[in-house]
Short mmCIF file of C-alpha atoms in Angstrom, two decimals:
data_model
loop_
_atom_site.label_atom_id
_atom_site.label_comp_id
_atom_site.label_asym_id
_atom_site.label_seq_id
_atom_site.Cartn_x
_atom_site.Cartn_y
_atom_site.Cartn_z
CA MET A 1 -17.06 16.54 -11.16
CA ARG A 2 -16.65 13.24 -13.35
CA THR A 3 -16.40 10.29 -11.81
CA PRO A 4 -14.80 7.58 -14.06
CA HIS A 5 -12.11 6.54 -11.73
CA ALA A 6 -11.63 5.17 -8.15
CA GLU A 7 -9.77 7.11 -6.06
CA ARG A 8 -11.01 8.76 -2.61
CA ARG A 9 -11.22 12.23 -2.09
CA THR A 10 -13.14 13.85 1.09
CA PRO A 11 -13.63 17.59 0.69
CA THR A 12 -13.37 19.85 4.05
CA MET A 13 -15.44 22.59 2.38
CA PRO A 14 -19.19 22.66 1.43
CA VAL A 15 -19.53 21.65 -2.30
CA SER A 16 -22.23 21.62 -4.65
CA THR A 17 -24.68 18.94 -4.73
CA ARG A 18 -23.33 17.78 -7.99
CA SER A 19 -20.01 17.26 -6.36
CA LEU A 20 -21.47 15.46 -3.53
CA LEU A 21 -23.27 12.85 -5.73
CA ALA A 22 -20.14 12.77 -7.78
CA CYS A 23 -18.11 11.71 -4.64
CA ALA A 24 -21.05 9.14 -3.79
CA ALA A 25 -20.47 7.70 -7.24
CA LEU A 26 -16.78 7.31 -6.37
CA LEU A 27 -17.76 5.47 -3.01
CA THR A 28 -19.36 2.81 -4.95
CA ALA A 29 -15.99 2.11 -6.50
CA GLY A 30 -14.35 1.92 -3.19
CA ALA A 31 -12.70 5.43 -3.47
CA LEU A 32 -14.17 8.31 -1.11
CA GLY A 33 -13.13 8.08 2.19
CA HIS A 34 -12.77 5.76 5.39
CA VAL A 35 -16.58 5.51 5.95
CA ALA A 36 -16.75 1.47 5.55
CA ALA A 37 -15.07 -1.07 7.53
CA GLN A 38 -12.12 -2.16 5.31
CA PRO A 39 -11.32 -5.80 4.86
CA ALA A 40 -8.72 -7.40 7.28
CA ALA A 41 -5.21 -7.25 5.91
CA SER A 42 -3.94 -10.27 5.07
CA PRO A 43 -1.72 -12.05 7.56
CA ALA A 44 2.05 -10.77 6.72
CA ALA A 45 3.83 -13.92 5.50
CA PRO A 46 7.84 -14.08 6.37
CA ILE A 47 9.66 -12.40 3.42
CA PRO A 48 11.71 -14.97 1.55
CA ALA A 49 15.62 -14.56 2.16
CA ARG A 50 16.24 -13.86 -1.43
CA LEU A 51 13.46 -10.67 -1.65
CA ASP A 52 14.60 -9.80 1.67
CA ALA A 53 18.24 -9.48 0.57
CA VAL A 54 17.08 -7.56 -2.79
CA LEU A 55 14.91 -5.31 -0.37
CA LYS A 56 17.85 -4.47 1.73
CA LYS A 57 19.88 -3.09 -1.28
CA ALA A 58 16.80 -1.36 -3.10
CA PRO A 59 13.94 -0.63 -0.50
CA VAL A 60 10.61 0.51 -2.10
CA ILE A 61 10.39 4.17 -2.96
CA ASP A 62 6.68 4.47 -3.36
CA GLY A 63 5.31 7.42 -5.68
CA HIS A 64 2.14 8.62 -4.37
CA ASN A 65 0.54 8.36 -0.60
CA ASP A 66 -2.25 10.50 0.67
CA LEU A 67 -1.34 10.31 4.44
CA PRO A 68 -1.33 14.25 4.99
CA TRP A 69 -4.73 14.78 3.64
CA GLU A 70 -6.02 11.60 5.95
CA MET A 71 -4.12 13.74 8.93
CA ARG A 72 -5.95 16.94 7.78
CA THR A 73 -9.44 15.46 7.65
CA ARG A 74 -9.06 12.87 10.72
CA ALA A 75 -6.87 15.07 13.12
CA LYS A 76 -6.19 18.52 11.81
CA TYR A 77 -2.66 17.34 11.68
CA ASP A 78 -2.33 16.87 15.47
CA PHE A 79 0.18 13.93 15.67
CA ASP A 80 -0.57 13.67 19.12
CA LEU A 81 -4.19 12.85 18.36
CA ILE A 82 -3.20 10.32 15.81
CA ASP A 83 0.74 9.28 16.67
CA ILE A 84 1.75 7.11 13.53
CA ALA A 85 4.86 5.92 15.81
CA LYS A 86 1.77 3.55 17.06
CA PRO A 87 -0.28 1.16 15.11
CA GLN A 88 -3.05 3.25 13.42
CA PRO A 89 -5.34 0.22 12.18
CA GLN A 90 -7.70 3.08 10.64
CA LEU A 91 -5.15 4.32 8.44
CA MET A 92 -3.12 2.48 5.79
CA THR A 93 -0.03 3.97 6.51
CA ASP A 94 2.07 3.90 10.24
CA ILE A 95 5.97 3.86 10.85
CA GLY A 96 5.48 0.43 12.00
CA ARG A 97 4.22 -0.80 8.76
CA LEU A 98 6.43 1.28 6.56
CA ARG A 99 9.12 -0.60 8.29
CA ALA A 100 7.50 -4.02 7.95
CA GLY A 101 6.95 -3.24 3.92
CA ARG A 102 10.61 -2.35 3.22
CA VAL A 103 9.77 1.05 2.19
CA GLY A 104 12.90 3.24 1.93
CA GLY A 105 11.24 6.42 0.20
CA GLN A 106 7.88 7.98 -0.24
CA PHE A 107 6.56 10.63 -2.22
CA TRP A 108 3.75 12.15 0.40
CA SER A 109 1.23 13.57 -1.85
CA VAL A 110 -0.25 17.35 -0.80
CA TYR A 111 -3.56 16.79 -2.56
CA VAL A 112 -6.05 19.40 -2.21
CA PRO A 113 -9.48 19.09 -3.49
CA VAL A 114 -10.30 20.69 -7.05
CA GLU A 115 -13.40 22.21 -5.34
CA LEU A 116 -10.73 24.55 -3.81
CA GLN A 117 -9.42 27.31 -6.54
CA GLY A 118 -7.46 30.24 -6.71
CA ASP A 119 -5.81 31.47 -3.28
CA ALA A 120 -7.79 28.84 -1.36
CA ALA A 121 -6.39 25.97 -3.29
CA VAL A 122 -2.69 27.74 -2.78
CA SER A 123 -3.30 28.24 0.97
CA ALA A 124 -4.55 24.42 1.50
CA THR A 125 -1.50 22.97 -0.56
CA LEU A 126 0.96 25.18 1.61
CA GLU A 127 -0.77 23.53 4.58
CA GLN A 128 -0.29 20.18 3.44
CA ILE A 129 3.29 20.95 2.45
CA ASP A 130 3.84 22.08 6.25
CA ALA A 131 2.13 18.92 7.39
CA VAL A 132 4.94 16.85 5.88
CA HIS A 133 7.82 19.10 7.25
CA GLU A 134 6.15 18.82 10.74
CA MET A 135 5.81 14.86 10.42
CA VAL A 136 9.61 14.91 9.34
CA ARG A 137 10.40 17.27 12.49
CA ARG A 138 8.35 15.24 14.67
CA TYR A 139 9.52 11.66 13.83
CA PRO A 140 13.16 12.31 13.11
CA SER A 141 14.55 8.73 13.65
CA ALA A 142 11.96 7.68 11.06
CA PHE A 143 11.79 10.21 8.23
CA ALA A 144 14.19 12.61 6.47
CA LEU A 145 13.15 15.36 4.05
CA THR A 146 14.89 14.59 0.71
CA ARG A 147 15.02 16.42 -2.49
CA THR A 148 17.61 14.58 -4.81
CA ALA A 149 18.47 11.16 -5.37
CA ALA A 150 21.90 11.56 -3.60
CA GLU A 151 19.76 12.64 -0.34
CA VAL A 152 17.13 9.93 -0.83
CA GLU A 153 20.22 7.26 -0.94
CA ARG A 154 21.97 8.71 2.34
CA ALA A 155 18.48 8.88 4.08
CA ILE A 156 17.94 4.98 3.52
CA ALA A 157 21.62 4.47 4.37
CA ALA A 158 20.69 6.17 7.84
CA GLY A 159 17.61 3.95 8.35
CA LYS A 160 15.16 6.65 7.48
CA VAL A 161 12.31 6.94 5.07
CA ALA A 162 13.40 9.67 2.74
CA SER A 163 10.44 12.04 2.30
CA MET A 164 9.53 13.76 -0.47
CA ILE A 165 6.65 15.91 -1.65
CA GLY A 166 4.35 15.48 -4.63
CA VAL A 167 1.91 18.49 -5.63
CA GLU A 168 -1.22 16.85 -7.01
CA GLY A 169 -3.05 19.17 -9.36
CA GLY A 170 -2.31 22.27 -11.38
CA HIS A 171 -4.89 23.82 -9.45
CA SER A 172 -2.61 24.32 -6.19
CA ILE A 173 -0.61 26.87 -8.09
CA ASP A 174 -3.41 28.81 -9.54
CA SER A 175 -1.87 29.15 -12.79
CA SER A 176 1.44 30.92 -11.43
CA ILE A 177 4.64 30.07 -12.16
CA ALA A 178 6.24 31.86 -9.36
CA THR A 179 4.07 29.95 -7.05
CA LEU A 180 5.27 26.59 -8.53
CA ARG A 181 8.66 27.71 -7.99
CA MET A 182 8.29 28.64 -4.40
CA MET A 183 6.44 25.16 -3.46
CA HIS A 184 9.47 23.66 -5.19
CA ARG A 185 11.85 25.82 -2.78
CA LEU A 186 9.50 24.25 -0.04
CA GLY A 187 10.59 20.78 -0.99
CA ALA A 188 8.14 19.84 -3.90
CA GLY A 189 9.73 17.41 -6.04
CA TYR A 190 7.07 16.84 -8.71
CA MET A 191 3.64 18.34 -9.68
CA THR A 192 0.82 16.33 -11.34
CA LEU A 193 -0.44 18.73 -14.13
CA THR A 194 -4.09 18.00 -13.36
CA HIS A 195 -6.50 16.44 -10.95
CA SER A 196 -9.84 15.37 -11.80
CA LYS A 197 -10.82 18.91 -13.35
CA ASN A 198 -9.33 20.58 -16.34
CA VAL A 199 -6.78 23.64 -15.24
CA PRO A 200 -6.73 26.38 -17.73
CA TRP A 201 -3.67 25.53 -19.29
CA ALA A 202 -3.96 21.73 -19.44
CA ASP A 203 -6.76 18.80 -19.69
CA SER A 204 -7.66 16.23 -17.29
CA CYS A 205 -8.53 12.68 -18.33
CA SER A 206 -11.69 12.86 -16.47
CA ASP A 207 -13.28 16.37 -17.99
CA THR A 208 -14.12 17.55 -21.26
CA PRO A 209 -10.92 18.57 -23.32
CA LYS A 210 -10.85 22.57 -23.26
CA VAL A 211 -7.23 23.35 -24.53
CA GLN A 212 -6.72 19.75 -26.37
CA GLY A 213 -3.59 19.06 -24.26
CA LEU A 214 -1.34 21.75 -23.15
CA SER A 215 -1.78 25.23 -24.12
CA PRO A 216 1.14 27.53 -24.76
CA PHE A 217 1.38 28.50 -21.02
CA GLY A 218 1.11 24.77 -20.07
CA GLU A 219 4.12 23.97 -22.05
CA GLU A 220 6.05 26.83 -20.04
CA VAL A 221 5.07 25.31 -16.86
CA VAL A 222 6.61 22.17 -18.13
CA ARG A 223 9.99 23.76 -19.22
CA GLU A 224 10.09 25.73 -15.77
CA MET A 225 9.64 22.48 -14.07
CA ASN A 226 12.40 21.07 -16.06
CA ARG A 227 14.71 24.11 -14.99
CA LEU A 228 13.83 23.58 -11.45
CA GLY A 229 14.47 19.66 -11.61
CA MET A 230 10.89 19.17 -10.71
CA LEU A 231 9.22 16.01 -11.90
CA VAL A 232 6.41 16.26 -14.32
CA ASP A 233 3.97 14.03 -13.17
CA LEU A 234 1.16 12.97 -15.98
CA SER A 235 -1.15 10.86 -13.87
CA HIS A 236 -4.63 12.09 -13.95
CA VAL A 237 -3.89 14.02 -17.48
CA SER A 238 -5.67 13.35 -20.64
CA PRO A 239 -3.92 11.52 -23.52
CA ASP A 240 -3.58 14.54 -25.29
CA THR A 241 -1.60 16.15 -22.35
CA MET A 242 0.56 13.34 -21.94
CA ALA A 243 1.70 13.63 -25.50
CA ASP A 244 2.28 17.18 -25.28
CA ALA A 245 4.36 17.06 -21.83
CA ILE A 246 6.44 14.17 -23.36
CA ARG A 247 6.90 16.35 -26.64
CA VAL A 248 7.95 19.27 -24.55
CA SER A 249 9.96 18.08 -21.45
CA GLN A 250 13.78 17.64 -21.58
CA ALA A 251 13.45 15.49 -18.69
CA PRO A 252 11.94 12.13 -17.87
CA VAL A 253 8.44 12.21 -16.87
CA ILE A 254 6.63 10.03 -14.21
CA PHE A 255 3.11 8.76 -13.63
CA SER A 256 3.03 8.64 -9.99
CA HIS A 257 0.03 6.46 -9.90
CA SER A 258 -1.44 4.80 -12.67
CA ASP A 259 -1.83 1.54 -14.56
CA ALA A 260 -2.21 0.21 -17.94
CA ARG A 261 -5.14 1.21 -20.04
CA ALA A 262 -4.69 -2.23 -22.34
CA VAL A 263 -5.23 -4.19 -18.93
CA ALA A 264 -8.05 -2.38 -17.29
CA ASP A 265 -9.87 0.33 -19.57
CA SER A 266 -10.13 3.22 -17.01
CA VAL A 267 -9.15 6.87 -18.38
CA ARG A 268 -6.89 7.13 -15.57
CA ASN A 269 -4.76 4.43 -16.82
CA VAL A 270 -1.84 4.97 -19.59
CA PRO A 271 -2.69 4.08 -23.30
CA ASP A 272 -0.37 1.82 -25.22
CA ASP A 273 0.81 4.62 -27.69
CA ILE A 274 1.86 6.52 -24.64
CA LEU A 275 3.78 3.62 -22.95
CA ARG A 276 5.51 3.24 -26.29
CA GLN A 277 6.72 6.90 -26.03
CA ILE A 278 8.06 6.56 -22.77
CA PRO A 279 11.52 4.67 -23.33
CA LYS A 280 12.85 7.38 -25.64
CA ASN A 281 11.78 9.99 -22.73
CA GLY A 282 13.27 7.86 -20.05
CA GLY A 283 10.28 8.14 -18.17
CA ILE A 284 8.51 5.58 -15.80
CA VAL A 285 4.84 4.47 -14.81
CA MET A 286 4.31 4.03 -10.94
CA VAL A 287 1.73 1.14 -10.84
CA THR A 288 -0.99 1.80 -8.51
CA PHE A 289 -3.16 -0.26 -6.18
CA VAL A 290 -6.61 1.55 -7.04
CA PRO A 291 -9.05 -1.44 -7.48
CA GLY A 292 -10.81 0.60 -10.18
CA PHE A 293 -7.90 1.15 -12.27
CA ILE A 294 -6.60 -2.69 -11.64
CA SER A 295 -9.70 -4.78 -12.76
CA GLN A 296 -11.68 -4.54 -15.83
CA GLU A 297 -14.56 -5.76 -13.82
CA ALA A 298 -14.08 -2.92 -11.39
CA ALA A 299 -13.56 -0.34 -14.10
CA GLU A 300 -17.01 -1.41 -15.56
CA HIS A 301 -18.60 -1.25 -12.06
CA SER A 302 -17.28 2.62 -11.62
CA ARG A 303 -18.77 3.47 -14.99
CA ARG A 304 -22.24 1.83 -14.25
CA SER A 305 -22.49 3.41 -10.89
CA THR A 306 -21.49 6.85 -12.33
CA ALA A 307 -24.41 6.48 -14.98
CA GLU A 308 -26.63 5.53 -12.01
CA THR A 309 -25.71 8.98 -10.41
CA GLU A 310 -26.49 10.90 -13.55
CA ARG A 311 -29.76 8.94 -13.47
CA LEU A 312 -30.56 9.73 -9.88
CA ARG A 313 -29.46 13.64 -10.46
CA ALA A 314 -32.02 13.74 -13.30
CA GLN A 315 -34.67 11.89 -11.14
CA PHE A 316 -34.20 13.94 -8.05
CA PRO A 317 -32.61 17.49 -8.89
CA GLY A 318 -31.40 19.36 -6.15
CA ASP A 319 -32.41 16.31 -3.53
CA ALA A 320 -29.03 15.36 -2.39
CA ALA A 321 -30.48 12.80 0.42
CA ALA A 322 -32.72 11.18 -2.19
CA GLN A 323 -30.10 10.83 -4.83
CA LYS A 324 -27.58 9.33 -2.09
CA LYS A 325 -30.53 7.03 -0.89
CA GLY A 326 -31.05 5.89 -4.27
CA LEU A 327 -27.08 5.45 -4.88
CA ASP A 328 -26.94 3.58 -1.53
CA VAL A 329 -29.97 1.06 -2.67
CA TRP A 330 -28.15 0.56 -6.17
CA THR A 331 -24.73 -0.33 -4.36
CA ALA A 332 -26.19 -2.63 -2.25
CA ALA A 333 -27.56 -4.66 -5.22
CA ASN A 334 -24.47 -4.11 -7.28
CA PRO A 335 -21.43 -4.76 -4.98
CA ALA A 336 -17.87 -3.54 -6.26
CA PRO A 337 -15.72 -6.48 -7.64
CA ARG A 338 -12.61 -7.02 -5.66
CA ALA A 339 -9.25 -6.69 -7.37
CA THR A 340 -6.32 -9.08 -6.75
CA LEU A 341 -2.56 -8.80 -6.30
CA ALA A 342 -1.97 -11.17 -9.24
CA GLN A 343 -4.12 -8.36 -11.31
CA VAL A 344 -1.53 -5.70 -10.25
CA ALA A 345 1.15 -8.13 -11.42
CA ASP A 346 -0.71 -8.43 -14.73
CA HIS A 347 -0.25 -4.50 -15.03
CA ILE A 348 3.49 -4.60 -14.66
CA ASP A 349 3.72 -7.43 -16.90
CA HIS A 350 2.20 -5.49 -19.72
CA ILE A 351 4.06 -2.28 -18.90
CA ARG A 352 7.15 -4.36 -19.21
CA LYS A 353 6.15 -5.93 -22.25
CA VAL A 354 5.42 -2.39 -24.01
CA ALA A 355 7.65 0.12 -22.18
CA GLY A 356 10.38 -2.22 -20.91
CA ILE A 357 11.50 -3.28 -17.48
CA ASP A 358 13.39 0.21 -16.95
CA HIS A 359 10.17 2.03 -16.99
CA ILE A 360 8.02 0.74 -14.24
CA GLY A 361 7.90 1.63 -10.43
CA LEU A 362 5.10 1.68 -7.63
CA GLY A 363 2.85 4.34 -6.81
CA SER A 364 0.22 2.89 -4.15
CA ASP A 365 -2.23 5.77 -3.66
CA PHE A 366 -2.47 4.49 0.05
CA ASP A 367 -4.29 6.51 2.40
CA GLY A 368 -6.30 7.81 -0.91
CA ILE A 369 -8.24 4.86 -1.20
CA THR A 370 -10.75 2.92 0.73
CA SER A 371 -11.39 -0.17 -1.48
CA VAL A 372 -8.46 -2.25 -1.66
CA VAL A 373 -6.76 -4.91 -3.46
CA GLN A 374 -6.69 -8.31 -1.86
CA GLY A 375 -3.37 -8.82 -0.64
CA LEU A 376 -2.39 -5.17 -0.71
CA GLU A 377 -4.09 -3.52 2.19
CA ASN A 378 -1.64 -1.09 3.48
CA VAL A 379 1.96 -0.07 3.20
CA SER A 380 3.47 -3.36 5.00
CA THR A 381 2.37 -5.23 1.75
CA TYR A 382 4.92 -4.60 -1.02
CA PRO A 383 7.02 -7.64 -0.44
CA ALA A 384 3.91 -9.72 -1.47
CA LEU A 385 3.47 -8.20 -4.79
CA LEU A 386 7.35 -8.21 -5.30
CA GLY A 387 7.18 -11.97 -4.33
CA GLU A 388 4.57 -12.44 -6.90
CA LEU A 389 6.97 -11.11 -9.55
CA SER A 390 9.71 -13.06 -8.35
CA ARG A 391 7.37 -16.22 -8.89
CA ARG A 392 6.68 -15.00 -12.35
CA GLY A 393 10.29 -14.97 -13.09
CA TYR A 394 11.41 -11.41 -12.47
CA ALA A 395 15.19 -11.29 -11.87
CA ASP A 396 16.32 -9.81 -8.54
CA ASP A 397 17.91 -7.07 -10.64
CA ASP A 398 14.62 -6.50 -12.38
CA ILE A 399 12.64 -6.50 -8.81
CA ALA A 400 15.17 -3.93 -7.47
CA LYS A 401 14.57 -1.64 -10.67
CA ILE A 402 10.81 -1.59 -9.97
CA SER A 403 11.19 -1.31 -6.29
CA SER A 404 13.44 1.99 -6.46
CA ARG A 405 16.35 1.82 -8.90
CA ASN A 406 14.18 3.29 -11.73
CA ILE A 407 12.69 6.10 -9.90
CA LEU A 408 16.42 6.90 -8.71
CA ARG A 409 17.33 7.10 -12.22
CA VAL A 410 14.71 9.25 -13.32
CA MET A 411 15.21 11.72 -10.21
CA ARG A 412 18.61 11.60 -11.21
CA ALA A 413 18.28 12.58 -15.05
CA ALA A 414 15.95 15.39 -14.08
CA GLU A 415 18.54 16.60 -12.08
CA ALA A 416 20.92 16.54 -14.45
CA VAL A 417 18.54 18.44 -16.76
CA ALA A 418 18.18 21.03 -14.52
CA THR A 419 21.90 21.61 -14.02
CA ARG A 420 22.39 21.82 -17.86
CA LEU A 421 19.45 24.33 -17.99
CA GLN A 422 19.92 26.73 -14.95
CA PRO A 423 23.20 28.50 -16.35
CA THR A 424 21.68 29.93 -19.24
CA ALA A 425 17.73 29.55 -18.58
CA THR A 426 16.47 32.47 -16.21
CA PRO A 427 13.30 31.71 -14.01
CA SER A 428 10.11 32.21 -16.31
CA ILE A 429 8.20 35.45 -15.66
CA LYS A 430 5.50 34.64 -18.38
CA THR A 431 2.16 34.75 -17.47
CA ILE A 432 -1.13 32.79 -18.38
CA GLU A 433 -2.67 36.17 -19.44
CA ASP A 434 0.12 37.10 -22.01
CA MET A 435 0.59 33.52 -23.20
CA ASP A 436 -2.91 32.20 -23.48
CA HIS A 437 -4.82 35.53 -23.29
CA VAL A 438 -7.03 34.18 -20.40
CA THR A 439 -7.32 34.80 -16.73
CA ARG A 440 -6.29 32.44 -14.16
CA ARG A 441 -9.49 30.81 -14.06
CA GLY A 442 -9.79 30.50 -17.70
CA ALA A 443 -11.84 33.60 -18.76
CA PRO A 444 -11.04 35.43 -21.93
CA VAL A 445 -8.76 38.30 -21.00
CA ALA A 446 -10.61 41.48 -21.83
CA PRO A 447 -9.24 43.56 -24.73
#
């Protein structure tokens, strides 16, 4: 696994020494699991009356939150063990803080590790989807499962957090369009085409390119997502995959949790040449709060930690304990720099300049990170960021677009494309074996 970014992921299955050390490198960038104490959250300041009025009309809809994975790893989905109706300081998300942060809608990520492949990945993803359904069932006064923009608005009007589902990585469907369809029927509103490793039909930003973007089967996946009304998520994918998906998609695409590469040079961020294509497509970049994607200094630190990890692998081949000890020493001598709320606003400024105000949203990655942005420590803190934008001169209507109106527009547009396509476009029955002449694992099909 390559580790040029700074999101945490904690596998629940044994993985290779290589994967473990890659995970250790992520930890140095503040991204692997809640294993270190977090800085205390900034005291919540009163929300200014003007901003409060905006958020009453346009509460935050966030593109990416990993609470389901945290519930899996910490409590095996037991909401009695971790009752999110009560304060849960070990998490970044609970119902009280969602309300304090003026959150009206949330795409819950149903991430599973790339170490899981095939049936194991599909099963784990279904378990994650089930966890979202169970959370909504368990807390009916707080959450409502929603699939369309109209349903989101009805849930918000009822005082609930509209809950949507995002599949994080094409490995979750095991190169099967039928599996994609079934996950959509269970409520999946978007799928990120890759995670940190390539899939046989699409290249990741953090892996060696294999198909140079999307394969023919990958293009068919995008077309089927358009037919279903499922959003195509381009966070984690390579620039070539981004460009191919934008070319193929008839509906607006999303970046559920990414920042601007011109501001912080991380491969997980969106290059300007792609940002310039977003207005014509109608899509949205949902700015994330991952420190290594926000701060250039943190991005550089992440690259150096990855290089140190590779050096330790070469020095201590097969000795995970020695490699980890060496990385711990390096990390103690090279602490990760902090990212700031103002730097997050800088990314928003840049995306507004290049793509326009209509193409910005928020995708925090809360409970998918451990190293946090100063001032954006948990789901109660969105008003602090929106207040910073107000101080920078963003109009109330601009803030409303960023908080929720832009993503609702994108959802409606995708729904309209699906409505147009479905009367004549039948469900795809094409396979990767027929289209790309490879198996679901990417091996050549035997003649």
